[in-house]
PDB file of N, CA and C in Angstrom:
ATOM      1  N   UNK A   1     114.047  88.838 135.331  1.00 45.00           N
ATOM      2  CA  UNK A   1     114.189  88.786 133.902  1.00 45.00           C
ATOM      3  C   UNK A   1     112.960  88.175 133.243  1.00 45.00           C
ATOM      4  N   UNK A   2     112.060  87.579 133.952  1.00 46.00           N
ATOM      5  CA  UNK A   2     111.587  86.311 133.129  1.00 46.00           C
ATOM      6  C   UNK A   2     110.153  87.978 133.051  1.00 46.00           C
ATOM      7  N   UNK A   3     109.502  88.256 134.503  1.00 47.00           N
ATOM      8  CA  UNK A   3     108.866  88.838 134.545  1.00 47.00           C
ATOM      9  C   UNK A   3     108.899  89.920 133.357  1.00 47.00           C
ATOM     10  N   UNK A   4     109.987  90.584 132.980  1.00 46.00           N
ATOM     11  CA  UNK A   4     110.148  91.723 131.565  1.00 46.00           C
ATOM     12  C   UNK A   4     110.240  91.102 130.087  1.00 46.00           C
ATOM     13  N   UNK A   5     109.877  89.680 130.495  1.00 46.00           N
ATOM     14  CA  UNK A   5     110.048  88.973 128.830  1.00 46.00           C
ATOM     15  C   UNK A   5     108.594  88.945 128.689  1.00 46.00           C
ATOM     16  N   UNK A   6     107.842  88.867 129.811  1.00 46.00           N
ATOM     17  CA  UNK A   6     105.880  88.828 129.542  1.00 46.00           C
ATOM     18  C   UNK A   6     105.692  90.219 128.934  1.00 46.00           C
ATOM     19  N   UNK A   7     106.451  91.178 129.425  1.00 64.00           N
ATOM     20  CA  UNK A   7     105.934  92.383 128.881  1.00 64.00           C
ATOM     21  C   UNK A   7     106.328  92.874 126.923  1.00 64.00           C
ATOM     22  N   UNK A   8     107.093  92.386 126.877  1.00 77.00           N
ATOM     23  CA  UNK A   8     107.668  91.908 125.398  1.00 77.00           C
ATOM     24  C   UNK A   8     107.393  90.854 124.781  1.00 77.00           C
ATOM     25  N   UNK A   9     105.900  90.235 125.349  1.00 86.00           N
ATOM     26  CA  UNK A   9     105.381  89.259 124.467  1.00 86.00           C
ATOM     27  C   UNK A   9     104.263  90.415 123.792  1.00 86.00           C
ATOM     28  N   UNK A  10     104.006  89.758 122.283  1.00 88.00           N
ATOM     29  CA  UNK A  10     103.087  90.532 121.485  1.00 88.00           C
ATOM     30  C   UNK A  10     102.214  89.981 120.582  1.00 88.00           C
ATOM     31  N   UNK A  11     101.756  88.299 121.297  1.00 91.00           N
ATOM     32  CA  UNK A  11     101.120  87.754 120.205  1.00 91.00           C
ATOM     33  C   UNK A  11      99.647  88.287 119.258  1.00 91.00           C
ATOM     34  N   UNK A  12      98.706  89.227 119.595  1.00 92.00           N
ATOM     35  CA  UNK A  12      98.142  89.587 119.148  1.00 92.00           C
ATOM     36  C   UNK A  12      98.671  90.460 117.342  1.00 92.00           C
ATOM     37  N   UNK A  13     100.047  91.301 118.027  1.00 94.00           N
ATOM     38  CA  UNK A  13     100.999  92.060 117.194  1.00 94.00           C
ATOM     39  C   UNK A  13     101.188  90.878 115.843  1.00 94.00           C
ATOM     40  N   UNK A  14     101.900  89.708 116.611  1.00 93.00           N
ATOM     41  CA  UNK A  14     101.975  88.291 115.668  1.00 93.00           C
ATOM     42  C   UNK A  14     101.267  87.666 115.082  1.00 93.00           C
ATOM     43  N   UNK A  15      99.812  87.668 115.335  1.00 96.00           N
ATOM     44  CA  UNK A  15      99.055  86.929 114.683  1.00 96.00           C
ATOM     45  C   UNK A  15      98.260  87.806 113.567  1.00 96.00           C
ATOM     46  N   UNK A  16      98.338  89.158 113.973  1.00 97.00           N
ATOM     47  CA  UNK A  16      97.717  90.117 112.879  1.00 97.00           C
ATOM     48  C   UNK A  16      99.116  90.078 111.672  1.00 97.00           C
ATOM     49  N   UNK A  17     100.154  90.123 111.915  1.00 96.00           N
ATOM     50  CA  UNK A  17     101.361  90.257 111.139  1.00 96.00           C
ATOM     51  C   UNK A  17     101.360  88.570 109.877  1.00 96.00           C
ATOM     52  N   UNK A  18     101.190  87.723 110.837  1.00 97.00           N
ATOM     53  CA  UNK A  18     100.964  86.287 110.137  1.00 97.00           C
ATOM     54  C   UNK A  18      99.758  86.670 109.263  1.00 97.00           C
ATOM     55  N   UNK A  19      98.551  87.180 109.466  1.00 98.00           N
ATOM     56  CA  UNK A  19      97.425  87.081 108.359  1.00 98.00           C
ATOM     57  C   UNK A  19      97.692  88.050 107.777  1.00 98.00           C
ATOM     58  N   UNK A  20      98.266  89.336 107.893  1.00 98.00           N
ATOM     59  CA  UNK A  20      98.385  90.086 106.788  1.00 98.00           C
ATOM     60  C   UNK A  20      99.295  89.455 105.747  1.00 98.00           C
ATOM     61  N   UNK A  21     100.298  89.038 106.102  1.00 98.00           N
ATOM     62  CA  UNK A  21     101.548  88.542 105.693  1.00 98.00           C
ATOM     63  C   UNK A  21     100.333  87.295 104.198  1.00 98.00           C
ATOM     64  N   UNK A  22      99.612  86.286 104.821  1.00 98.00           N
ATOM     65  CA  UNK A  22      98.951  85.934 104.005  1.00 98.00           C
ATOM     66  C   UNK A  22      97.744  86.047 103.084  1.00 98.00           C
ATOM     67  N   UNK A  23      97.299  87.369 103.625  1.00 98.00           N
ATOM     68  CA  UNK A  23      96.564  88.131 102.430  1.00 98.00           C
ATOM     69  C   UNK A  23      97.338  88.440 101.597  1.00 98.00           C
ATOM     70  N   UNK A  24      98.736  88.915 101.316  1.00 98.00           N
ATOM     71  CA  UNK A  24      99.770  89.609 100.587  1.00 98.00           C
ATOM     72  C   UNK A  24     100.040  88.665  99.754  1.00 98.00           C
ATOM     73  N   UNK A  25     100.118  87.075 100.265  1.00 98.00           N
ATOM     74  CA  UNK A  25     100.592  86.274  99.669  1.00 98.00           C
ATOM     75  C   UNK A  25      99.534  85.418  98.762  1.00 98.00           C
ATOM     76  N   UNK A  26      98.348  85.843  99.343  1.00 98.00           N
ATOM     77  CA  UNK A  26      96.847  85.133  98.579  1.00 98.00           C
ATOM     78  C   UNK A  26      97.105  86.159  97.343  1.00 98.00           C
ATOM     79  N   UNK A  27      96.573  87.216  97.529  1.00 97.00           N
ATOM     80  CA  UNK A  27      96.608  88.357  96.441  1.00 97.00           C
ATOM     81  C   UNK A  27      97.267  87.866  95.232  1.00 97.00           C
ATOM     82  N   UNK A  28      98.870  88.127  95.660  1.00 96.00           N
ATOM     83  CA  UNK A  28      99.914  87.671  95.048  1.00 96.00           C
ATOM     84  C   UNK A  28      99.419  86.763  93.975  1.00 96.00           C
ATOM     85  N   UNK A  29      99.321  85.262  94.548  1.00 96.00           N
ATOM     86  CA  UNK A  29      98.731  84.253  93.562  1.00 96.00           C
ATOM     87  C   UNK A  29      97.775  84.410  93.246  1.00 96.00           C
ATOM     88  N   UNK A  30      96.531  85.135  93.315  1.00 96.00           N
ATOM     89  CA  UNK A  30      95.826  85.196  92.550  1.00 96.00           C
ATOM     90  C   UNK A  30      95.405  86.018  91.834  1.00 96.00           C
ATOM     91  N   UNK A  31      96.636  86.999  91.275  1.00 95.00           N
ATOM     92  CA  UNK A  31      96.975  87.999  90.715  1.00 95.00           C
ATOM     93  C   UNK A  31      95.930  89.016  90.888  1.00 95.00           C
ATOM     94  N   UNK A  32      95.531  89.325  92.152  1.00 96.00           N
ATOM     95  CA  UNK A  32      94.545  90.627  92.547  1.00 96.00           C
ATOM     96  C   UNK A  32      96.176  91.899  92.942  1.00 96.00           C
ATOM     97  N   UNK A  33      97.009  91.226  93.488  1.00 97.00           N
ATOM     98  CA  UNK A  33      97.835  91.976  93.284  1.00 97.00           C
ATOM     99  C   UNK A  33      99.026  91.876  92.165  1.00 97.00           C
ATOM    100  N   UNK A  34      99.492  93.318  91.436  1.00 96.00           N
ATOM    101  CA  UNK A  34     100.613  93.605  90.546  1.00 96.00           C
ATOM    102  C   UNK A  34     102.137  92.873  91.229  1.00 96.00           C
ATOM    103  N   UNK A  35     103.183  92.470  90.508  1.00 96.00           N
ATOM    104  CA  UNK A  35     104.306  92.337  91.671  1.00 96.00           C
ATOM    105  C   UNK A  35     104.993  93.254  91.946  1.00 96.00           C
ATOM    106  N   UNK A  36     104.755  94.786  91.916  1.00 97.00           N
ATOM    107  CA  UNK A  36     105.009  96.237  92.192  1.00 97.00           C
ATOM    108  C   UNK A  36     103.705  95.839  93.770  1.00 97.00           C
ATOM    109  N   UNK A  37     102.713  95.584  93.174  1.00 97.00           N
ATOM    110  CA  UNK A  37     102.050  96.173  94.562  1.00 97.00           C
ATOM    111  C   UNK A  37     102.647  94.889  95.849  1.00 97.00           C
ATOM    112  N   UNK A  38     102.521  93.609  95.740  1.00 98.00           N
ATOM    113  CA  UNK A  38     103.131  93.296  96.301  1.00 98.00           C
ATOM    114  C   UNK A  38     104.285  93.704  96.784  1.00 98.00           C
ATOM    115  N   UNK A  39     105.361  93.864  96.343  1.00 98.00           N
ATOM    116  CA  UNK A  39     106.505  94.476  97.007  1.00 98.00           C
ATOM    117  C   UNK A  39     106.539  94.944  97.652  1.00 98.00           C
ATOM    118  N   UNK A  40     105.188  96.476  97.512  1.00 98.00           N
ATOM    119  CA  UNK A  40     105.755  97.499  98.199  1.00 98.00           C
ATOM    120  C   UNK A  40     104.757  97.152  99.819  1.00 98.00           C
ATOM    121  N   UNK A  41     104.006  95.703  99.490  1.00 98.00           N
ATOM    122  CA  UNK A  41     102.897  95.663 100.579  1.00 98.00           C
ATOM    123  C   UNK A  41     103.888  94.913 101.616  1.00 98.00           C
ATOM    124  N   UNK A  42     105.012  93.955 100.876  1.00 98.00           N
ATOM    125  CA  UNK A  42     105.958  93.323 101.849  1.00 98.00           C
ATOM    126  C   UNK A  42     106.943  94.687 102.800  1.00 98.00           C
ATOM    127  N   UNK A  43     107.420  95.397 101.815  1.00 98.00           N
ATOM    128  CA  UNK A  43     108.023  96.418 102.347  1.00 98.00           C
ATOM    129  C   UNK A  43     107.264  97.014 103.433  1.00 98.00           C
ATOM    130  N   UNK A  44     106.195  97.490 103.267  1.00 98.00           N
ATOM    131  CA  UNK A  44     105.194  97.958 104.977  1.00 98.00           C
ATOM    132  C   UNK A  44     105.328  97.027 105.815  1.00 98.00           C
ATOM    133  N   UNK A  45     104.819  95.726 105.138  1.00 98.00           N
ATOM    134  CA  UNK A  45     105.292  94.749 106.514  1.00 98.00           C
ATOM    135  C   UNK A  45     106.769  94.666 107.432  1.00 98.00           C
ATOM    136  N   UNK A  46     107.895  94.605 106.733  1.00 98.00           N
ATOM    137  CA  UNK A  46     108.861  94.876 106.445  1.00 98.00           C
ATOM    138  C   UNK A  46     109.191  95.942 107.886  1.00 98.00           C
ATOM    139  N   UNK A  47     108.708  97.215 107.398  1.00 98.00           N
ATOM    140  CA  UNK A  47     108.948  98.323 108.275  1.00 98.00           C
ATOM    141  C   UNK A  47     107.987  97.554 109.583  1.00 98.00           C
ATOM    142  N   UNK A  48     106.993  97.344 109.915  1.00 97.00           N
ATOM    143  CA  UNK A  48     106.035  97.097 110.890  1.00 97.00           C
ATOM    144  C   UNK A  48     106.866  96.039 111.513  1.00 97.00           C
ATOM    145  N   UNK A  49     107.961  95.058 111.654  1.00 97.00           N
ATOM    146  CA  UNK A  49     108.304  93.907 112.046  1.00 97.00           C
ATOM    147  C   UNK A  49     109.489  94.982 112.631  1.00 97.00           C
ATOM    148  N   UNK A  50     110.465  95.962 111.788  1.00 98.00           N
ATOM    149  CA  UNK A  50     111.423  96.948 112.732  1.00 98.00           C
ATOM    150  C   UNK A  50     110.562  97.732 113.772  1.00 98.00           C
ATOM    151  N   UNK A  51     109.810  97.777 113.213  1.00 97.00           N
ATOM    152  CA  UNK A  51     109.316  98.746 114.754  1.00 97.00           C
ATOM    153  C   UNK A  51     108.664  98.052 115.633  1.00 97.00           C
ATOM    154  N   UNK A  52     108.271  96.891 115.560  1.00 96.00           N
ATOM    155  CA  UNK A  52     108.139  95.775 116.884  1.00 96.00           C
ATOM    156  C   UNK A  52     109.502  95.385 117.352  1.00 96.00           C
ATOM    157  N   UNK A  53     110.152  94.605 116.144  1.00 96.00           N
ATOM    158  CA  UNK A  53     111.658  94.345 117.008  1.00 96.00           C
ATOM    159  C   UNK A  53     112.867  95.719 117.472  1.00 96.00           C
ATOM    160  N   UNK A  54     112.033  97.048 117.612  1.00 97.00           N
ATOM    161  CA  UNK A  54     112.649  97.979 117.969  1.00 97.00           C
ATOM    162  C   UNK A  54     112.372  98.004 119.853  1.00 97.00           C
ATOM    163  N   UNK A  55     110.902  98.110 119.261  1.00 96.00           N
ATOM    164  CA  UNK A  55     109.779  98.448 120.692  1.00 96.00           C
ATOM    165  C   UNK A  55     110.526  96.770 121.724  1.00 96.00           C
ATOM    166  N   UNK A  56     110.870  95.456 121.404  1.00 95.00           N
ATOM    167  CA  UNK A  56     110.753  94.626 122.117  1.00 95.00           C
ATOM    168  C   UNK A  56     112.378  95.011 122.387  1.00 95.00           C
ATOM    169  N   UNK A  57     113.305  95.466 121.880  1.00 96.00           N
ATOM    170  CA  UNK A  57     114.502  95.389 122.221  1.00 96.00           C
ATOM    171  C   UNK A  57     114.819  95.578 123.957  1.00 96.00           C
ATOM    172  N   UNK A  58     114.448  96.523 124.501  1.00 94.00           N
ATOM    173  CA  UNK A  58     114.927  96.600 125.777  1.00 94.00           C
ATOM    174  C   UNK A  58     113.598  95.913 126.734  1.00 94.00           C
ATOM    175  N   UNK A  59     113.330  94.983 126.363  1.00 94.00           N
ATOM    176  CA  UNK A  59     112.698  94.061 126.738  1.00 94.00           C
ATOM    177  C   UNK A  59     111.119  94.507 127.450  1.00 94.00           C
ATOM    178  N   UNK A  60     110.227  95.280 126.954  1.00 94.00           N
ATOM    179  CA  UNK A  60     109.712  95.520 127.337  1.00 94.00           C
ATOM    180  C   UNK A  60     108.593  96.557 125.988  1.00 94.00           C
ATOM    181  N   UNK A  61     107.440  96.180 125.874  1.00 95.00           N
ATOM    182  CA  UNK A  61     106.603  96.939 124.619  1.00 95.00           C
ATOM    183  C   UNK A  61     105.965  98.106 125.513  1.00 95.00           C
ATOM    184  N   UNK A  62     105.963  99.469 125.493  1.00 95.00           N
ATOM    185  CA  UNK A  62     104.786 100.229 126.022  1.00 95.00           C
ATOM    186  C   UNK A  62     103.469 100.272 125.941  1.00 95.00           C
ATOM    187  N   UNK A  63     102.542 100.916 126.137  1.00 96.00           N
ATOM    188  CA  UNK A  63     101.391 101.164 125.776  1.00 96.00           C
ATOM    189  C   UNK A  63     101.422 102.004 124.317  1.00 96.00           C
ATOM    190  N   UNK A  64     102.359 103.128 124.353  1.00 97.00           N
ATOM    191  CA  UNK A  64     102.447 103.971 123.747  1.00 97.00           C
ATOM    192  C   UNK A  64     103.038 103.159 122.277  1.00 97.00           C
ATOM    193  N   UNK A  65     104.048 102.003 122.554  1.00 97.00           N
ATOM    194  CA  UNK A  65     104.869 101.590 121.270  1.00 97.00           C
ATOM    195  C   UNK A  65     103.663 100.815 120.713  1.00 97.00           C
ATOM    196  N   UNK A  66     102.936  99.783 121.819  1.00 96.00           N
ATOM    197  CA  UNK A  66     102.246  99.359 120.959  1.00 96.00           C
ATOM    198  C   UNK A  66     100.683  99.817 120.031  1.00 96.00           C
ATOM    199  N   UNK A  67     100.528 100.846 120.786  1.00 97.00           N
ATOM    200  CA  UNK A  67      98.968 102.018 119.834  1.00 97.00           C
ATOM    201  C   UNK A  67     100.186 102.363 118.824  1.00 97.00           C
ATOM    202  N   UNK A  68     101.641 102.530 118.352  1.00 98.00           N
ATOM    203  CA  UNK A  68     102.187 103.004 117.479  1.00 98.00           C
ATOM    204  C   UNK A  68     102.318 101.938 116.711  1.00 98.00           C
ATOM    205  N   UNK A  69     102.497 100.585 116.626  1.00 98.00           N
ATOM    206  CA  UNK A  69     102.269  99.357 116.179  1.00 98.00           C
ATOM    207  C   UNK A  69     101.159  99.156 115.700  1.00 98.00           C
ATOM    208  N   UNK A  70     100.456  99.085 116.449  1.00 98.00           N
ATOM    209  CA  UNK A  70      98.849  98.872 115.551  1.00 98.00           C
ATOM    210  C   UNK A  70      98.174  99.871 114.701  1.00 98.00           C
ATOM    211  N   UNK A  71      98.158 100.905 115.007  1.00 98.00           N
ATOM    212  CA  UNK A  71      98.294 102.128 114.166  1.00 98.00           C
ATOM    213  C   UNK A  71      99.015 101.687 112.683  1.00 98.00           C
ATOM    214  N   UNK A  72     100.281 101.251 112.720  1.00 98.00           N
ATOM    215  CA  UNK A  72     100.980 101.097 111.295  1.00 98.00           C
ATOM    216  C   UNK A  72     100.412  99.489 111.309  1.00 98.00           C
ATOM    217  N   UNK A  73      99.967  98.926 111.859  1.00 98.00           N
ATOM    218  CA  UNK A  73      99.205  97.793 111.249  1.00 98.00           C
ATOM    219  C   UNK A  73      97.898  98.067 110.583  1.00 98.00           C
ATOM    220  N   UNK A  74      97.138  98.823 111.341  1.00 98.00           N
ATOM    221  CA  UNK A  74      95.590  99.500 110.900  1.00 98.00           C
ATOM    222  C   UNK A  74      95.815 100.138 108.989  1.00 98.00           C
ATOM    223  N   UNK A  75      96.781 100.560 108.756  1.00 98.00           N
ATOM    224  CA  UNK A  75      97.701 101.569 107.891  1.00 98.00           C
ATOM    225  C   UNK A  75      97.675 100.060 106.653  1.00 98.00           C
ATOM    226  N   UNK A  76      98.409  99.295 107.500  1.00 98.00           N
ATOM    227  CA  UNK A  76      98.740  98.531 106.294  1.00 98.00           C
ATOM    228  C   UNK A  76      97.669  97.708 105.981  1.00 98.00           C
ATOM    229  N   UNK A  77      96.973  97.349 107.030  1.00 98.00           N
ATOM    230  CA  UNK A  77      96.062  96.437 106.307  1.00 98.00           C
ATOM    231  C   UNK A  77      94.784  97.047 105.707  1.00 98.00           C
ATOM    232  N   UNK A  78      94.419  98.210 105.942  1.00 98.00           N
ATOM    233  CA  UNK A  78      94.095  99.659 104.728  1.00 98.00           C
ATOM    234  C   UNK A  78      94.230  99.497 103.424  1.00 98.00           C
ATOM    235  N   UNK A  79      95.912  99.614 103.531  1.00 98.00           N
ATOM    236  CA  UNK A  79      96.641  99.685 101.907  1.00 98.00           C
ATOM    237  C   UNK A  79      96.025  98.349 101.433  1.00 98.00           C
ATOM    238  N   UNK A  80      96.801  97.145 102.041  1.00 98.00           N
ATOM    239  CA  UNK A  80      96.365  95.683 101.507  1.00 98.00           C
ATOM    240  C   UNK A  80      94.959  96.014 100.531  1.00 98.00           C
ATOM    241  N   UNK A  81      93.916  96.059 101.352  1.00 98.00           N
ATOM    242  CA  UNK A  81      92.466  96.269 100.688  1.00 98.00           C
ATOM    243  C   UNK A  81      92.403  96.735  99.786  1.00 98.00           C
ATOM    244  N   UNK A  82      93.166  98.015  99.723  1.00 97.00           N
ATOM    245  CA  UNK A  82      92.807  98.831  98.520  1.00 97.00           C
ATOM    246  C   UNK A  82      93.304  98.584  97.750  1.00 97.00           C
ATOM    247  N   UNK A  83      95.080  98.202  97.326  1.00 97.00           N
ATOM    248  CA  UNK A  83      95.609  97.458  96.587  1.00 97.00           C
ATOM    249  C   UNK A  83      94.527  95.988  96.192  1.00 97.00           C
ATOM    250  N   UNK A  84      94.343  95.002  96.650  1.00 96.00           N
ATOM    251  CA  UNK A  84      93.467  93.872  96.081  1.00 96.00           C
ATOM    252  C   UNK A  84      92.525  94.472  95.775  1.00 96.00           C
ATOM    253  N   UNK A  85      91.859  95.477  95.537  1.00 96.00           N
ATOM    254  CA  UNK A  85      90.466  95.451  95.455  1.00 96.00           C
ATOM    255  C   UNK A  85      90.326  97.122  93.999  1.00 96.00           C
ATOM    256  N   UNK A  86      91.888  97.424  93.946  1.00 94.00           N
ATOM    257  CA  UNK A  86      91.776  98.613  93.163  1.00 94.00           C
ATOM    258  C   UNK A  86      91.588  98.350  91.488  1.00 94.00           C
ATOM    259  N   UNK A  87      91.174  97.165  91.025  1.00 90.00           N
ATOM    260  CA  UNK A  87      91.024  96.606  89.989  1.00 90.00           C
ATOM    261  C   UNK A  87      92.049  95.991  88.858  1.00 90.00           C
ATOM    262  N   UNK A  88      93.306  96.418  89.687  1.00 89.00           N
ATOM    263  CA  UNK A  88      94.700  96.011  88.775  1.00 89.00           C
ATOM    264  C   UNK A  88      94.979  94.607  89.118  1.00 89.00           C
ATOM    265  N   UNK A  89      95.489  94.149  87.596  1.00 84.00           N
ATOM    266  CA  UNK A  89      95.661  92.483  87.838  1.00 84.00           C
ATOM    267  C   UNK A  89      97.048  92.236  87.507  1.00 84.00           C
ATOM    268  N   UNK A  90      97.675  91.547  87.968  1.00 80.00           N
ATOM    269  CA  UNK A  90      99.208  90.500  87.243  1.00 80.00           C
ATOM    270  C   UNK A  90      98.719  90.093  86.025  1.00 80.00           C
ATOM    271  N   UNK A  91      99.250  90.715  85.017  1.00 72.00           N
ATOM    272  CA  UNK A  91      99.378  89.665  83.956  1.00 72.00           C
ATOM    273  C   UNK A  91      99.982  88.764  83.416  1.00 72.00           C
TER     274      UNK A  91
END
């Protein structure tokens, strides 16, 4: 058992998820993001955390789940950028 819990560790997965998570939340306060764009940037995160706690369920991440993980991480932290950087402010 212990051996199939190493394979369902994903801290790299976690630590990219933690800094996106706080770009979303920098933005946020410093009104580079709308609270429409926020939302919908939590919502990607949102989805990206089900499809890790999908992939870890039977105790074990693939190769394949996780290039499908980072892939929708690559995706979101894309959007992030372009959202902060598309010139719309919180007013």
């Amino acid at each position: 058992m212990v051996a199939s819990a190493a394979f369902a560790d994903t801290p790299g997965i976690d630590r990219r998820e933690v800094r996106q998570h706080e770009r979303i939340a920098q933005g946020a306060r410093s009104g580079e993001l709308t609270r429409g764009e926020a939302r919908r940037l939590r919502a990607g995160q949102r989805h990206v955390r089900r499809m890790e706690r999908r992939a870890k369920a039977d105790g074990v991440v693939t190769p394949r789940e996780r290039a499908r993980i980072t892939r929708a991480q690559n995706h979101q932290s894309r959007t992030i950028r372009r959202l902060k950087h598309n010139g719309r402010t919180r007013v």
